[in-house]
Short mmCIF file of C-alpha atoms and ligand atoms in Angstrom, two decimals:
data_model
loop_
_atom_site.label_atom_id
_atom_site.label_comp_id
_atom_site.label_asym_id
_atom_site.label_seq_id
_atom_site.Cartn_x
_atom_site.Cartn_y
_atom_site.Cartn_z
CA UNK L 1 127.59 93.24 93.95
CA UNK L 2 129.86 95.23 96.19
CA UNK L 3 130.02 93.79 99.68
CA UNK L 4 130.13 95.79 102.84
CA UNK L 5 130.58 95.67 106.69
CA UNK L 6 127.56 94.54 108.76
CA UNK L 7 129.52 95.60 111.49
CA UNK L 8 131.91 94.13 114.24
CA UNK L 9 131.30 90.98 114.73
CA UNK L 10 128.90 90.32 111.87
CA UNK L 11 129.75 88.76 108.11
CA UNK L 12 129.98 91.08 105.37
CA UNK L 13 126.48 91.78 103.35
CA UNK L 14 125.86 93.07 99.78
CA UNK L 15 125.63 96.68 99.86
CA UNK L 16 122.06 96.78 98.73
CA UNK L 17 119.93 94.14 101.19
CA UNK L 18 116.14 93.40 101.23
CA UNK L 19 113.65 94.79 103.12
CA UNK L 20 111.03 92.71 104.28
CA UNK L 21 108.09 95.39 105.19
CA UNK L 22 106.18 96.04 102.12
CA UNK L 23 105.18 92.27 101.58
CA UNK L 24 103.97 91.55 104.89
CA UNK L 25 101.97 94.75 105.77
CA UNK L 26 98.67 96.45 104.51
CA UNK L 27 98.57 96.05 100.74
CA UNK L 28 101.11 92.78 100.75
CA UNK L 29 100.40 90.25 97.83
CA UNK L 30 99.64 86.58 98.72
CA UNK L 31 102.34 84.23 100.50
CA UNK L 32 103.17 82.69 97.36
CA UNK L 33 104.17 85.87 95.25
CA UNK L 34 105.67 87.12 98.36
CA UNK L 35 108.19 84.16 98.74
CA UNK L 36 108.74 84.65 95.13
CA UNK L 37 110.18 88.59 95.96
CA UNK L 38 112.10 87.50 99.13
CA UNK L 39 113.70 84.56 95.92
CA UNK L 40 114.49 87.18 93.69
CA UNK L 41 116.47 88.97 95.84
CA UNK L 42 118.41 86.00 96.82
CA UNK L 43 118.48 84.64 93.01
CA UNK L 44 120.07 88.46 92.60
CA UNK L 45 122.87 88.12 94.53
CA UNK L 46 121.41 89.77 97.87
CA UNK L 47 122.72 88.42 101.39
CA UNK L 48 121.25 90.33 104.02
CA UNK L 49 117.38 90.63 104.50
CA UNK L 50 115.82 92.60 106.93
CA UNK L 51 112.45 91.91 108.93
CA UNK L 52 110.82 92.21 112.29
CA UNK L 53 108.09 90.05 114.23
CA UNK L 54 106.02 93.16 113.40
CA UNK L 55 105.85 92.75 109.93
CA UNK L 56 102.42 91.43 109.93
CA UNK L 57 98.68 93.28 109.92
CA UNK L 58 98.22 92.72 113.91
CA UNK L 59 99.30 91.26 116.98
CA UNK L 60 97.66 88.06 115.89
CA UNK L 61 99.81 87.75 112.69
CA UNK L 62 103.37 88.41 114.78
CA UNK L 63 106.65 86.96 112.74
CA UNK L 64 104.40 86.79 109.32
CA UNK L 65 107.22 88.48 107.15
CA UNK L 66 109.72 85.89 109.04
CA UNK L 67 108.02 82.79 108.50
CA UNK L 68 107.78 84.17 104.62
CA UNK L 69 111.83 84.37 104.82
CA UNK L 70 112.17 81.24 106.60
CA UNK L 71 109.85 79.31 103.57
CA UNK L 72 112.11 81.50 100.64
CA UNK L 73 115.48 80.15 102.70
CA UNK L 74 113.81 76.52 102.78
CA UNK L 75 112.61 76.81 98.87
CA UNK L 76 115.88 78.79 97.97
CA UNK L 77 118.33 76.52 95.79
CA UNK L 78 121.67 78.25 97.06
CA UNK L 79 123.65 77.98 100.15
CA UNK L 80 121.07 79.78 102.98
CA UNK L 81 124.19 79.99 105.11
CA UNK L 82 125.46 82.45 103.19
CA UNK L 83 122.25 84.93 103.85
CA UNK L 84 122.34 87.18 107.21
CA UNK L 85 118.99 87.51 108.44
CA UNK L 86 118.66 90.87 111.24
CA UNK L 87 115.34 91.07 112.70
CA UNK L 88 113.90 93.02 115.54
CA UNK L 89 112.09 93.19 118.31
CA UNK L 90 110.47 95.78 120.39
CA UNK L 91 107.35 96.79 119.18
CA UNK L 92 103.85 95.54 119.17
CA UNK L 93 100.77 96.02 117.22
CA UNK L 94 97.58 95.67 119.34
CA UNK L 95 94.57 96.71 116.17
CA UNK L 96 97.07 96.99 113.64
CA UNK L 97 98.88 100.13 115.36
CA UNK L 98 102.58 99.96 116.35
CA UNK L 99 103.24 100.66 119.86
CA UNK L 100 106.33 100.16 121.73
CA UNK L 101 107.20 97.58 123.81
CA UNK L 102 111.44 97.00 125.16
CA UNK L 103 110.68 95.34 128.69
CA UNK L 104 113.12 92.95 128.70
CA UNK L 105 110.06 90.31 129.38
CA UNK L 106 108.63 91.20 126.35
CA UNK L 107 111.80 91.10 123.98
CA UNK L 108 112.92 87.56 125.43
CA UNK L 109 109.63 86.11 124.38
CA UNK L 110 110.09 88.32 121.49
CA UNK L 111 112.76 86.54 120.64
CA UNK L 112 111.86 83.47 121.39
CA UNK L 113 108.88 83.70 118.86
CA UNK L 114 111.14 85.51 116.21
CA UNK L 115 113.53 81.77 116.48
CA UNK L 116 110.39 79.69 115.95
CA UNK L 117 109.34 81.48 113.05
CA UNK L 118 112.79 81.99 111.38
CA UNK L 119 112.85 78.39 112.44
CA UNK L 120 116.67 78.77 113.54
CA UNK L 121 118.65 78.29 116.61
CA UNK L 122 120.65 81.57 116.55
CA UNK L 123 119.77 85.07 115.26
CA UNK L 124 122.24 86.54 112.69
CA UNK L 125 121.33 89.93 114.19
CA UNK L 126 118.84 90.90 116.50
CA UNK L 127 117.71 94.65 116.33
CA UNK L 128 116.15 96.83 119.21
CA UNK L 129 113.37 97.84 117.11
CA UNK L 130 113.22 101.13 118.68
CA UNK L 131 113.68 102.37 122.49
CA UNK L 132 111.08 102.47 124.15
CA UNK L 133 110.14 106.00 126.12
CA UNK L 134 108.45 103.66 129.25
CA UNK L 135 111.53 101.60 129.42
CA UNK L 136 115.27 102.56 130.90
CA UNK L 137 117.26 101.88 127.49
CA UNK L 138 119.67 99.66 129.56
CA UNK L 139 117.32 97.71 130.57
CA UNK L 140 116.19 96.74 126.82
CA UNK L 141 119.70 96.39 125.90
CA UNK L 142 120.41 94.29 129.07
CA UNK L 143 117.92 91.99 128.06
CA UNK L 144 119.67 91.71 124.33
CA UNK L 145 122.97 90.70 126.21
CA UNK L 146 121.40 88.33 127.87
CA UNK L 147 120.22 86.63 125.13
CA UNK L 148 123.65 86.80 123.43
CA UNK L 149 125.29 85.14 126.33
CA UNK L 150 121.99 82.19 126.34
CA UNK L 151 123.52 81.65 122.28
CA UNK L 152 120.43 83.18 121.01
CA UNK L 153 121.26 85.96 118.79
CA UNK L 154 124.55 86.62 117.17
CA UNK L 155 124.84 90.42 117.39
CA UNK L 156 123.18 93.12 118.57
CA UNK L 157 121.92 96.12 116.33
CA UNK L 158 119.66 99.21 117.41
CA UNK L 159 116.90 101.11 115.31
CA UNK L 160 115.89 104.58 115.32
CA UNK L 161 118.48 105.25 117.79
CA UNK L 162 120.52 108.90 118.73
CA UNK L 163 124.31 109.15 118.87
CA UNK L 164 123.77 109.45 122.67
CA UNK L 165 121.81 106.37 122.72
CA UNK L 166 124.24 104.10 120.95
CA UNK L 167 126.68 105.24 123.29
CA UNK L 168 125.07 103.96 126.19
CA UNK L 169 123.73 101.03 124.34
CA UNK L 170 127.78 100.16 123.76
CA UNK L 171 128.26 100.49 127.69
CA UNK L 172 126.53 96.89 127.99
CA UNK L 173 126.77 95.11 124.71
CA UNK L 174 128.59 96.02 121.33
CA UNK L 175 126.75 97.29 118.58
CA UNK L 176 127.17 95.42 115.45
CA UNK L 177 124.99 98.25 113.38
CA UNK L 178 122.35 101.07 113.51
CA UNK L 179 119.68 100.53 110.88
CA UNK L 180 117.82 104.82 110.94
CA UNK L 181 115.97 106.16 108.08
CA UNK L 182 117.73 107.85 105.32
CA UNK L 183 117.31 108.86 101.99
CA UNK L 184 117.14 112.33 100.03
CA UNK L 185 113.88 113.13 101.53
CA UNK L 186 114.92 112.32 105.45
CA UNK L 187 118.71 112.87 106.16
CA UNK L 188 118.18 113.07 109.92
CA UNK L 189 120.08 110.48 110.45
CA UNK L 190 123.18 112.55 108.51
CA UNK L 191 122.54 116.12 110.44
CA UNK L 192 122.41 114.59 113.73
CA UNK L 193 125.58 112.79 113.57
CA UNK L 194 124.60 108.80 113.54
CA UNK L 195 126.11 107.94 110.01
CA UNK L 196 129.15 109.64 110.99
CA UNK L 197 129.28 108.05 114.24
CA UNK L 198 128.65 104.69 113.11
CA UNK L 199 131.24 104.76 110.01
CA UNK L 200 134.02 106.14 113.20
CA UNK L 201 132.71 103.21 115.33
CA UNK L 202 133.16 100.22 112.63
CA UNK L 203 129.42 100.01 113.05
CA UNK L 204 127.11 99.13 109.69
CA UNK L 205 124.42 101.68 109.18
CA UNK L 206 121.26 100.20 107.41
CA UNK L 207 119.55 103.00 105.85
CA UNK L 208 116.05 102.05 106.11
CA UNK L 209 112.69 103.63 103.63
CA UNK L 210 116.05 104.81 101.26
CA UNK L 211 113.62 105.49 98.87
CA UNK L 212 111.37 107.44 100.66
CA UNK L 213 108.73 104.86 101.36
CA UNK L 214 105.83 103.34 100.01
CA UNK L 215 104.48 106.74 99.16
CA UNK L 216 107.38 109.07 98.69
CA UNK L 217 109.19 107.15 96.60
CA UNK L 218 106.40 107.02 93.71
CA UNK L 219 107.42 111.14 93.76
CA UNK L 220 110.57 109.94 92.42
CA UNK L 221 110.16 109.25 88.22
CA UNK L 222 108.55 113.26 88.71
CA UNK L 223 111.17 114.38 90.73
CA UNK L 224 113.27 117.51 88.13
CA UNK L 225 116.44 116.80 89.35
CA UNK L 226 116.25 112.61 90.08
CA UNK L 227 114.48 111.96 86.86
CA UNK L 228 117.31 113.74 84.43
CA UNK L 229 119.87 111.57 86.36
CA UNK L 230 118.09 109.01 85.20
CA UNK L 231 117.05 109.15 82.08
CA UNK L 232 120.58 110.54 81.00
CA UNK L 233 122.12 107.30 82.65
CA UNK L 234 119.21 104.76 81.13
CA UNK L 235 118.62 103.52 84.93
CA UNK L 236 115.43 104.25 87.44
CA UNK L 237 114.82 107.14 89.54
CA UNK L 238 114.58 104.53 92.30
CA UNK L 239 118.45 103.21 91.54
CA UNK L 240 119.88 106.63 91.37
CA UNK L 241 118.82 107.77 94.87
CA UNK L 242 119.77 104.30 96.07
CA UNK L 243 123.26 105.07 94.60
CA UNK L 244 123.09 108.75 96.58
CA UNK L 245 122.12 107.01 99.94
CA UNK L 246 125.31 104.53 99.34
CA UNK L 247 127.53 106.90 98.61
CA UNK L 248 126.59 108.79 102.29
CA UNK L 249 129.32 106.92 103.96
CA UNK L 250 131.18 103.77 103.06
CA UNK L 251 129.23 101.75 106.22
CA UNK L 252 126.10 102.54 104.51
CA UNK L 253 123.76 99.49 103.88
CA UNK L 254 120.29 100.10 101.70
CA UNK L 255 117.30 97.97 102.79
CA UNK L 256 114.78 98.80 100.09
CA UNK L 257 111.57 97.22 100.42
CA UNK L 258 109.42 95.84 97.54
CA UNK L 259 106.25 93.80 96.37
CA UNK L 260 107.59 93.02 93.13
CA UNK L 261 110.48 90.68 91.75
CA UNK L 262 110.75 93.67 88.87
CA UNK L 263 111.23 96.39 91.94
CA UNK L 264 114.24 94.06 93.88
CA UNK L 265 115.88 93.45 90.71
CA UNK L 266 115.90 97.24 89.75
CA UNK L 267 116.95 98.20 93.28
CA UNK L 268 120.24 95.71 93.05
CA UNK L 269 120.79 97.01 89.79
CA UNK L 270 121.91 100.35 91.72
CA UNK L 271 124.62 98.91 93.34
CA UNK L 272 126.17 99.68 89.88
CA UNK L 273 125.70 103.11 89.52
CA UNK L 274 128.40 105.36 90.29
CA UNK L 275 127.09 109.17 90.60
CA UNK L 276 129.59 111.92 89.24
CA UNK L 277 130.62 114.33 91.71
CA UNK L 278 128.60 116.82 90.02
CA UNK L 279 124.98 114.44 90.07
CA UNK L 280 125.34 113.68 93.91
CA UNK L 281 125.89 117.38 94.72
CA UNK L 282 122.75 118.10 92.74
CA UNK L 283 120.77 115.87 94.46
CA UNK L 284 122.02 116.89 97.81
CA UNK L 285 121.16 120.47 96.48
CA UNK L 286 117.74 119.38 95.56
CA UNK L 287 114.37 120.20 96.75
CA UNK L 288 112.83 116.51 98.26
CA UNK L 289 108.68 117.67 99.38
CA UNK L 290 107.63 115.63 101.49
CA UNK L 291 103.66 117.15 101.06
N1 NAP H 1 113.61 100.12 111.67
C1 NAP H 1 112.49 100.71 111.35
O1 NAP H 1 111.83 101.37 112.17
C2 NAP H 1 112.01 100.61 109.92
C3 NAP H 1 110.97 101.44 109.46
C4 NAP H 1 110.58 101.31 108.12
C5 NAP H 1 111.21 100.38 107.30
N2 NAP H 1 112.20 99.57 107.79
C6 NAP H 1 112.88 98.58 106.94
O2 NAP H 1 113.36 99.22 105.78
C7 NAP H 1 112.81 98.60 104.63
C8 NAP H 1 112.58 99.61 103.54
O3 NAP H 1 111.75 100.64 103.97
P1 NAP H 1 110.29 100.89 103.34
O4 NAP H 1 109.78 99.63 102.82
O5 NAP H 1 109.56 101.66 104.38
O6 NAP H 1 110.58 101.96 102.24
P2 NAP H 1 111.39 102.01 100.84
O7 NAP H 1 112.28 100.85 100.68
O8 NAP H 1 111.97 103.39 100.76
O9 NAP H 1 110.18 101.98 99.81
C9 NAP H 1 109.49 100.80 99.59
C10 NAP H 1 108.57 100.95 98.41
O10 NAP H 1 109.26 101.54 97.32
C11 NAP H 1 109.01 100.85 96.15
N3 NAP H 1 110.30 100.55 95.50
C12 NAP H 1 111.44 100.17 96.14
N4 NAP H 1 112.43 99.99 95.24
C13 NAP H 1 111.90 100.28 94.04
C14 NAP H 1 112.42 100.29 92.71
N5 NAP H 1 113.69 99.97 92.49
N6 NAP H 1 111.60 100.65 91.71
C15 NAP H 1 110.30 100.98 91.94
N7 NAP H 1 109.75 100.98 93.16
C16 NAP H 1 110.54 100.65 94.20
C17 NAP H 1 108.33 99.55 96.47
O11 NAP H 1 107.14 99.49 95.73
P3 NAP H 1 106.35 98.10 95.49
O12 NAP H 1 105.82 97.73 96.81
O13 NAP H 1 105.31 98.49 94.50
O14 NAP H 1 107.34 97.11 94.96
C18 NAP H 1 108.15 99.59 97.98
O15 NAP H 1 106.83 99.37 98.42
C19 NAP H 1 111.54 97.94 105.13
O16 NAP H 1 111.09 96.93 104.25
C20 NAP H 1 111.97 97.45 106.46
O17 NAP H 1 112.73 96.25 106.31
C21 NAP H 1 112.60 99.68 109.08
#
């Protein structure tokens, strides 16, 4: 699978990573199908998985998608030092909800609990989940270098971040990557400059729900445009906009989530497909509802 740039100061990934969400949220399938996903992906060539101590039903289940990587790294029959795990902290989810929270208190327990559960000494990469509007944004990233100077995360990435705020985020502490939402239903993250930015500032940008989401992205086998693509190539409607998101910028990661071993291995199979000039300039043409 084509590799790409995590970043300064991080190893090179597989373009298309894993995201953890989907089997550790509402709807998730047991543990033991679960760690059989986060295999598949590994078994599939994959290198960089994505989670967060949120990744759970409530604040009593904190770090329950990491402790399901930590058991498919432990079960896994390849080299687990060749996998870059990024989580993230910053958030909270008191009754299931997801609130912010980026006092620096609360990520250095954060992470703290995120090492126990990944059962590691060092974090690969260690996300600001999201800033938080109670908290001065140097302050949360202060608290991120500290813990890179204690030895107890590797790099630093933000989430759902602004051009503006990864500039002042850089002030303090490099910024390995940016992981924002993108796909052909959201492309905020292209109109308001961040991919651009990032690919300028040797940053990796890890395009997050590039599929739309758990409910979007069952639009996609309907979708007029997506679903010709497809067909006419003999791949999914899934793997073609995968392809589109890669080919935003050459920085671009995907992190596509899934409950299935059949969905991971279809989502790496995109990695392959190279869109014509003509298909990606339809699908940047196209009509993407979000109703
Ligand atoms: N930083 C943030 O704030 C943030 C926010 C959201 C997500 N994320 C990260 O980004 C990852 C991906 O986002 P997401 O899970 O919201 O959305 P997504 O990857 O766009 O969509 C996930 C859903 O799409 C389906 N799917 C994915 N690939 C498929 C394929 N090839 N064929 C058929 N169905 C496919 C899966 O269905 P099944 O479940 O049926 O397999 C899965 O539930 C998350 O897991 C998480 O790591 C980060």
């Amino acid at each position: 699978m084509e590799i790409r740039s995590l970043g300064r100061g991080a190893p090179n990934v597989t373009c298309v990573g894993f995201g953890g969400m989907p089997i550790s949220i509402a709807g998730r399938p047991g543990a033991a199908e679960s760690v059989r996903v986060v295999l598949a992906a590994l078994d599939a060539g994959v290198t960089l998985i994505d989670t967060a101590d949120v990744y759970c039903l409530d604040d009593d289940d904190i770090g329950h998608n990491e402790r399901l990587v930590a058991r498919a790294l432990k079960e896994w029959s390849g080299d687990s030092d060749s996998i870059v795990v990024a989580t993230k902290g910053g958030l909270t989810r008191p009754g299931g909800r997801w609130e912010s929270d980026a006092r620096p208190e609360h990520l250095k327990r954060a992470c703290e609990a995120s090492l126990a559960a990944l059962e590691v000494d060092t974090i690969d990469l260690y996300q600001l989940h999201a800033p938080d509007s109670a908290v001065p944004l140097e302050d949360s990233v202060g608290a991120l270098a500290d813990l890179h100077v204690e030895g107890k995360i590797r790099a630093m990435g933000l989430s759902n971040v602004s051009v503006d705020e990864i500039r002042r985020a850089a002030a303090i502490m490099p910024v390995t990557s940016v992981q924002n939402r993108l796909s052909p239903f959201f492309r905020e993250a292209l109109d308001d400059g961040v991919v651009e930015y990032t690919t300028l500032e040797d940053m990796g940008f890890l395009a997050y729900s590039p599929v739309g989401g758990g409910r979007l992205n069952r639009k996609l086998p309907d979708h007029p445009v997506v679903s010709v693509i497809a067909q006419s190539r003999g791949v999914s409607p899934h793997a073609v906009v995968l392809a589109w998101v890669l080919g935003r910028a050459p920085n671009v990661i995907v992190i596509p989530g899934a409950r299935t071993e059949a969905h991971v291995l279809d989502s790496v199979a995109s990695a392959e497909v190279e869109l014509t000039d003509e298909e990606d300039r339809a699908i940047e043409a196209a009509e993407f509802s979000i109703a």
